[in-house]
CSV table of C-alpha atoms in Angstrom, one decimal:
chain,number,residue,atom,x,y,z
A,1,MET,CA,-0.3,-0.1,-0.2
A,2,THR,CA,1.2,3.2,-0.7
A,3,ASP,CA,1.6,5.7,2.0
A,4,THR,CA,-1.0,8.2,2.7
A,5,LYS,CA,1.4,10.8,5.2
A,6,ILE,CA,3.6,12.2,2.7
A,7,SER,CA,5.2,15.5,4.4
A,8,LEU,CA,7.0,18.4,3.1
A,9,SER,CA,11.3,17.5,3.0
A,10,PHE,CA,13.5,20.0,2.0
A,11,PRO,CA,17.1,19.9,1.0
A,12,SER,CA,20.5,19.6,3.1
A,13,LYS,CA,22.7,20.4,0.5
A,14,LEU,CA,23.4,21.9,-2.9
A,15,TYR,CA,23.7,19.7,-6.1
A,16,ASP,CA,25.9,20.6,-9.2
A,17,ALA,CA,23.5,22.0,-11.7
A,18,TYR,CA,19.3,22.7,-11.5
A,19,ILE,CA,17.0,22.2,-14.2
A,20,PHE,CA,13.5,23.9,-13.8
A,21,ASP,CA,10.2,23.8,-15.9
A,22,MET,CA,8.7,26.8,-16.2
A,23,ASP,CA,4.8,27.3,-15.7
A,24,GLY,CA,3.9,26.7,-12.7
A,25,THR,CA,7.7,26.5,-11.3
A,26,ILE,CA,9.3,29.6,-12.0
A,27,TYR,CA,6.3,31.5,-13.0
A,28,LEU,CA,2.1,31.2,-13.2
A,29,GLY,CA,1.2,33.7,-16.4
A,30,ASP,CA,3.6,37.2,-15.8
A,31,HIS,CA,4.6,36.3,-12.1
A,32,LEU,CA,7.5,35.3,-10.6
A,33,LEU,CA,6.0,32.6,-8.0
A,34,PRO,CA,7.7,33.1,-4.2
A,35,GLY,CA,10.6,32.9,-3.8
A,36,VAL,CA,11.9,32.0,-7.2
A,37,LYS,CA,14.2,35.5,-7.5
A,38,ARG,CA,16.5,35.0,-4.6
A,39,THR,CA,16.9,31.0,-5.1
A,40,ILE,CA,18.0,31.6,-9.0
A,41,GLU,CA,20.5,34.6,-7.9
A,42,GLU,CA,21.6,32.5,-4.9
A,43,LEU,CA,22.3,29.5,-7.4
A,44,ARG,CA,23.9,31.5,-9.8
A,45,ARG,CA,26.3,33.7,-6.7
A,46,ARG,CA,27.4,30.6,-6.4
A,47,ASN,CA,28.3,29.5,-10.1
A,48,ILE,CA,25.8,26.3,-9.8
A,49,PRO,CA,24.3,26.1,-13.5
A,50,VAL,CA,20.5,26.4,-13.5
A,51,ARG,CA,19.0,25.3,-16.6
A,52,TYR,CA,14.9,25.7,-18.1
A,53,LEU,CA,13.2,23.0,-19.9
A,54,SER,CA,9.1,23.8,-20.8
A,55,ASN,CA,7.0,21.6,-22.6
A,56,ASN,CA,5.7,24.5,-24.1
A,57,PRO,CA,6.4,23.9,-28.3
A,58,THR,CA,4.0,27.4,-28.7
A,59,LYS,CA,7.1,29.7,-27.7
A,60,ASP,CA,10.8,29.2,-29.2
A,61,PRO,CA,13.8,30.1,-26.7
A,62,SER,CA,14.1,33.5,-27.2
A,63,GLN,CA,10.9,34.1,-26.7
A,64,TYR,CA,11.4,32.3,-22.7
A,65,VAL,CA,15.1,34.3,-22.6
A,66,GLU,CA,12.9,37.7,-23.3
A,67,LYS,CA,9.8,36.5,-20.5
A,68,LEU,CA,12.2,34.9,-18.0
A,69,SER,CA,14.7,38.3,-18.1
A,70,LYS,CA,11.8,40.7,-18.5
A,71,LEU,CA,10.5,39.2,-14.7
A,72,GLY,CA,14.1,39.9,-13.5
A,73,LEU,CA,15.7,36.8,-14.0
A,74,PRO,CA,18.4,37.8,-16.8
A,75,THR,CA,19.1,34.8,-18.8
A,76,ASP,CA,21.0,33.2,-21.8
A,77,ILE,CA,19.4,31.2,-24.8
A,78,SER,CA,21.7,28.3,-24.0
A,79,ASP,CA,19.7,27.7,-20.7
A,80,ILE,CA,17.0,27.1,-22.4
A,81,ALA,CA,15.5,23.6,-23.5
A,82,ASN,CA,11.9,23.3,-25.4
A,83,THR,CA,10.3,21.2,-27.5
A,84,VAL,CA,10.8,22.7,-30.4
A,85,VAL,CA,14.3,22.7,-29.4
A,86,THR,CA,14.0,18.9,-29.3
A,87,MET,CA,11.7,18.1,-31.6
A,88,THR,CA,13.6,19.5,-34.2
A,89,ARG,CA,16.5,17.8,-33.1
A,90,TRP,CA,14.9,14.3,-32.8
A,91,LEU,CA,13.7,14.3,-36.8
A,92,LYS,CA,17.3,15.8,-37.6
A,93,ASP,CA,18.9,12.7,-35.6
A,94,HIS,CA,16.4,9.8,-36.9
A,95,ARG,CA,14.3,11.0,-39.3
A,96,PRO,CA,16.2,13.7,-41.5
A,97,ASP,CA,14.5,12.9,-45.4
A,98,ALA,CA,11.2,12.8,-44.0
A,99,VAL,CA,8.1,14.7,-45.3
A,100,VAL,CA,6.5,16.2,-41.9
A,101,PHE,CA,2.8,17.9,-41.5
A,102,PRO,CA,3.0,19.4,-38.2
A,103,ILE,CA,-0.3,20.1,-36.6
A,104,ALA,CA,1.4,23.0,-34.9
A,105,GLU,CA,1.9,26.6,-33.9
A,106,GLN,CA,4.4,29.3,-36.4
A,107,PRO,CA,7.7,28.3,-33.7
A,108,LEU,CA,7.8,24.9,-34.2
A,109,ILE,CA,7.0,25.3,-38.1
A,110,ASP,CA,9.7,28.3,-38.2
A,111,ALA,CA,12.2,25.7,-36.4
A,112,PHE,CA,11.4,22.9,-38.7
A,113,ASN,CA,12.3,25.7,-41.6
A,114,ASP,CA,15.7,26.7,-40.3
A,115,ALA,CA,16.6,23.2,-39.8
A,116,GLY,CA,15.6,22.5,-43.1
A,117,ILE,CA,13.1,19.8,-42.0
A,118,LYS,CA,10.5,19.0,-45.6
A,119,MET,CA,6.9,20.3,-45.1
A,120,SER,CA,3.9,18.9,-46.4
A,121,ASP,CA,0.5,19.1,-46.0
A,122,ASN,CA,-0.7,16.6,-49.0
A,123,PRO,CA,-1.3,13.5,-47.1
A,124,GLU,CA,-0.2,11.6,-50.1
A,125,GLU,CA,3.1,12.6,-49.4
A,126,ILE,CA,3.2,12.2,-45.5
A,127,ASP,CA,5.7,10.4,-43.3
A,128,ILE,CA,5.0,12.0,-40.4
A,129,VAL,CA,2.3,13.7,-38.4
A,130,VAL,CA,3.6,15.7,-36.1
A,131,ALA,CA,1.0,16.7,-32.6
A,132,SER,CA,1.8,19.6,-30.5
A,133,TYR,CA,-0.3,21.8,-28.4
A,134,ASP,CA,-1.5,23.9,-31.6
A,135,ARG,CA,-4.3,26.9,-30.6
A,136,THR,CA,-5.2,26.3,-34.7
A,137,PHE,CA,-5.8,23.4,-35.0
A,138,ASP,CA,-9.3,22.3,-37.1
A,139,TYR,CA,-10.8,19.8,-39.2
A,140,ARG,CA,-8.9,20.6,-41.9
A,141,LYS,CA,-5.6,19.8,-39.9
A,142,LEU,CA,-7.4,16.6,-38.8
A,143,GLN,CA,-8.6,15.4,-42.0
A,144,ILE,CA,-5.1,15.7,-43.4
A,145,ALA,CA,-3.5,14.0,-40.7
A,146,PHE,CA,-6.3,11.1,-41.1
A,147,ASP,CA,-5.8,10.7,-44.3
A,148,ALA,CA,-1.7,10.5,-44.4
A,149,ILE,CA,-2.4,8.0,-41.5
A,150,TRP,CA,-5.4,6.3,-41.9
A,151,PHE,CA,-5.8,6.1,-45.9
A,152,HIS,CA,-2.5,6.2,-47.4
A,153,LYS,CA,-1.4,4.0,-44.3
A,154,ARG,CA,2.5,6.0,-45.0
A,155,ALA,CA,2.8,8.1,-42.2
A,156,ILE,CA,3.4,7.8,-38.3
A,157,LEU,CA,2.3,9.9,-35.7
A,158,VAL,CA,4.8,11.5,-33.7
A,159,ALA,CA,4.5,14.1,-31.0
A,160,THR,CA,5.6,16.9,-28.6
A,161,ASN,CA,4.9,16.6,-25.2
A,162,PRO,CA,2.4,14.6,-23.5
A,163,ASP,CA,0.7,17.3,-21.3
A,164,ARG,CA,-3.4,17.5,-21.1
A,165,TYR,CA,-3.9,20.7,-20.3
A,166,CYS,CA,-1.8,24.1,-20.0
A,167,PRO,CA,-2.4,25.9,-16.4
A,168,PHE,CA,-3.2,29.6,-16.1
A,169,PRO,CA,-3.5,31.9,-13.1
A,170,GLY,CA,-6.8,31.6,-11.3
A,171,GLY,CA,-6.6,27.5,-11.7
A,172,ARG,CA,-7.8,27.9,-15.5
A,173,GLY,CA,-6.4,25.9,-18.4
A,174,GLU,CA,-6.2,25.4,-21.8
A,175,PRO,CA,-6.0,22.1,-23.7
A,176,ASP,CA,-2.8,20.8,-24.4
A,177,CYS,CA,-1.2,18.7,-27.3
A,178,ALA,CA,-2.6,15.0,-25.4
A,179,SER,CA,-6.3,16.0,-26.7
A,180,ILE,CA,-4.7,16.3,-30.5
A,181,ILE,CA,-2.7,13.5,-30.2
A,182,ALA,CA,-6.0,11.6,-28.6
A,183,ALA,CA,-8.2,13.0,-31.4
A,184,ILE,CA,-5.8,11.7,-34.3
A,185,GLU,CA,-5.2,7.9,-32.2
A,186,ALA,CA,-9.2,8.0,-32.3
A,187,CYS,CA,-10.1,8.2,-36.0
A,188,THR,CA,-6.8,6.5,-37.3
A,189,GLY,CA,-6.5,3.7,-35.0
A,190,THR,CA,-2.7,4.8,-34.4
A,191,LYS,CA,-0.6,4.9,-31.0
A,192,VAL,CA,1.8,8.3,-31.5
A,193,GLN,CA,5.2,6.5,-31.3
A,194,MET,CA,7.5,8.9,-29.9
A,195,ILE,CA,6.6,12.3,-28.0
A,196,ALA,CA,9.8,14.4,-27.3
A,197,GLY,CA,8.9,16.4,-24.8
A,198,LYS,CA,9.2,15.6,-20.5
A,199,PRO,CA,9.3,12.7,-19.7
A,200,ASN,CA,11.2,11.6,-22.1
A,201,PRO,CA,15.0,11.7,-20.9
A,202,VAL,CA,16.5,13.6,-24.3
A,203,MET,CA,15.3,16.7,-22.5
A,204,LEU,CA,17.2,16.5,-19.7
A,205,GLU,CA,20.0,14.6,-21.9
A,206,GLU,CA,19.5,18.6,-23.8
A,207,ALA,CA,19.3,20.5,-21.1
A,208,ILE,CA,22.5,19.7,-19.3
A,209,ALA,CA,24.4,19.1,-22.4
A,210,GLY,CA,27.9,20.7,-22.2
A,211,LEU,CA,27.8,21.1,-18.7
A,212,ASP,CA,30.8,19.5,-16.7
A,213,VAL,CA,28.1,17.4,-13.9
A,214,ASP,CA,27.4,14.4,-12.9
A,215,PRO,CA,23.7,13.7,-14.0
A,216,THR,CA,23.0,11.7,-11.0
A,217,ASN,CA,24.2,14.5,-8.5
A,218,CYS,CA,22.0,16.9,-10.2
A,219,MET,CA,18.2,18.7,-9.5
A,220,MET,CA,15.2,18.3,-11.7
A,221,VAL,CA,12.2,21.0,-10.0
A,222,GLY,CA,8.9,20.6,-11.6
A,223,ASP,CA,5.5,20.9,-10.5
A,224,ARG,CA,4.0,17.8,-12.5
A,225,LEU,CA,4.3,14.4,-11.3
A,226,HIS,CA,4.0,12.2,-14.4
A,227,THR,CA,6.1,14.8,-16.4
A,228,ASP,CA,8.7,16.6,-14.7
A,229,ILE,CA,9.0,14.3,-12.1
A,230,GLN,CA,8.8,11.1,-13.8
A,231,MET,CA,11.7,12.3,-16.3
A,232,ALA,CA,13.6,12.3,-13.2
A,233,VAL,CA,13.2,9.2,-12.3
A,234,ARG,CA,14.0,7.6,-15.0
A,235,THR,CA,16.9,8.9,-15.4
A,236,GLY,CA,18.0,7.9,-11.8
A,237,MET,CA,18.5,12.6,-10.8
A,238,PHE,CA,17.3,14.1,-8.0
A,239,SER,CA,13.9,15.7,-8.1
A,240,ALA,CA,12.0,18.5,-6.2
A,241,MET,CA,8.4,19.0,-6.8
A,242,PRO,CA,7.1,22.6,-5.6
A,243,LEU,CA,3.3,22.8,-4.3
A,244,THR,CA,2.9,26.1,-6.8
A,245,GLY,CA,1.4,24.1,-9.8
A,246,ASP,CA,-0.9,20.9,-10.9
A,247,SER,CA,0.9,17.7,-9.1
A,248,THR,CA,-0.5,18.0,-5.4
A,249,ILE,CA,0.7,16.3,-1.6
A,250,GLU,CA,-2.1,14.0,-2.1
A,251,GLU,CA,-1.0,12.8,-5.2
A,252,VAL,CA,2.2,12.2,-4.3
A,253,ALA,CA,1.1,10.1,-1.2
A,254,GLU,CA,-0.9,7.5,-4.3
A,255,LEU,CA,2.6,7.0,-6.2
A,256,ASP,CA,5.2,3.8,-5.4
A,257,GLU,CA,8.3,5.0,-3.4
A,258,LYS,CA,10.2,4.8,-6.2
A,259,ASP,CA,8.1,7.2,-8.2
A,260,ARG,CA,7.8,9.9,-5.9
A,261,PRO,CA,9.9,13.5,-6.1
A,262,THR,CA,13.1,13.5,-3.8
A,263,TYR,CA,11.3,16.1,-1.8
A,264,VAL,CA,7.8,18.3,-1.8
A,265,ILE,CA,8.8,21.7,-0.8
A,266,ASP,CA,5.7,24.2,-0.6
A,267,ARG,CA,8.3,27.2,-2.5
A,268,LEU,CA,11.2,27.6,-4.3
A,269,ASP,CA,13.3,28.7,-2.0
A,270,ARG,CA,12.9,25.5,-0.1
A,271,LEU,CA,15.6,24.2,-2.5
A,272,ILE,CA,18.3,26.3,-0.6
A,273,PRO,CA,19.1,24.7,2.8
A,274,ALA,CA,18.1,25.9,5.7
A,275,ASP,CA,22.2,26.8,6.9
A,276,ILE,CA,22.6,29.8,3.8
A,277,TRP,CA,18.9,30.4,4.7
A,278,GLU,CA,20.2,31.4,8.5
A,279,GLU,CA,23.4,33.2,7.1
A,280,ASN,CA,21.5,35.2,4.5
A,281,GLY,CA,18.8,36.3,7.0
A,282,TRP,CA,16.3,35.1,4.7
A,283,THR,CA,12.8,34.7,6.2
A,284,GLU,CA,10.0,33.7,4.3
A,285,ASP,CA,8.1,37.3,4.6
A,286,ASP,CA,11.3,39.0,2.6
A,287,ALA,CA,11.3,36.8,-0.3
């Protein structure tokens, strides 16, 4: 049986690098979450690498740099890895000659263009249908995917991310990529063959590429058990789940111990050990 009495738990040491989810972890909407700014500043001050991950393919890395910088977190483009990056790289590495039909918004389409990936909306030519978080999804796109996969029996289905919805401030949300995957699977009888985003470990590999760190002494920080935390579990990385976004402490309790985050924290600055809080004179009220 699972343990229904899960308590908050905080790290007592710093790790070699920190990889952060963004929505629900760093910010919600256009506001930083409690304790975020001083956490990132403390890690930067100690020259500990900080990287950011997102399953959202509606923004390219430069847009995340702009947003984080406006929120008071100066960021380099090399600090960002999202599904625009990982989906493009997977296609270039594994299917460089494929003709792709992207059910996607402009940032992913632009990345495919820049990478020289061939695209078409002619079902007779399509080798791969790429499903993503697409707020322009319509019946025309579904028909093209259906014809390429079911009628012509030549295309496979891959996707950027498995998220059911994208969280908004105030407890609202917006249907995400999982709804588009489900629509295509339902009408074609096929199954998605590869998902490039979290919890696929390729996201973490992309995030720490070029860093001289031991992956097993790094920390993945994210608010979703089935993407952020599951990805860390799959790679043997430490993990922390802040209770500022999607998943709850009750949901943690329902999991087997091996699938739980290493730490459950109420706010991001709990990542910084208590002795450093004392050294810096931090209190909860001044964050």
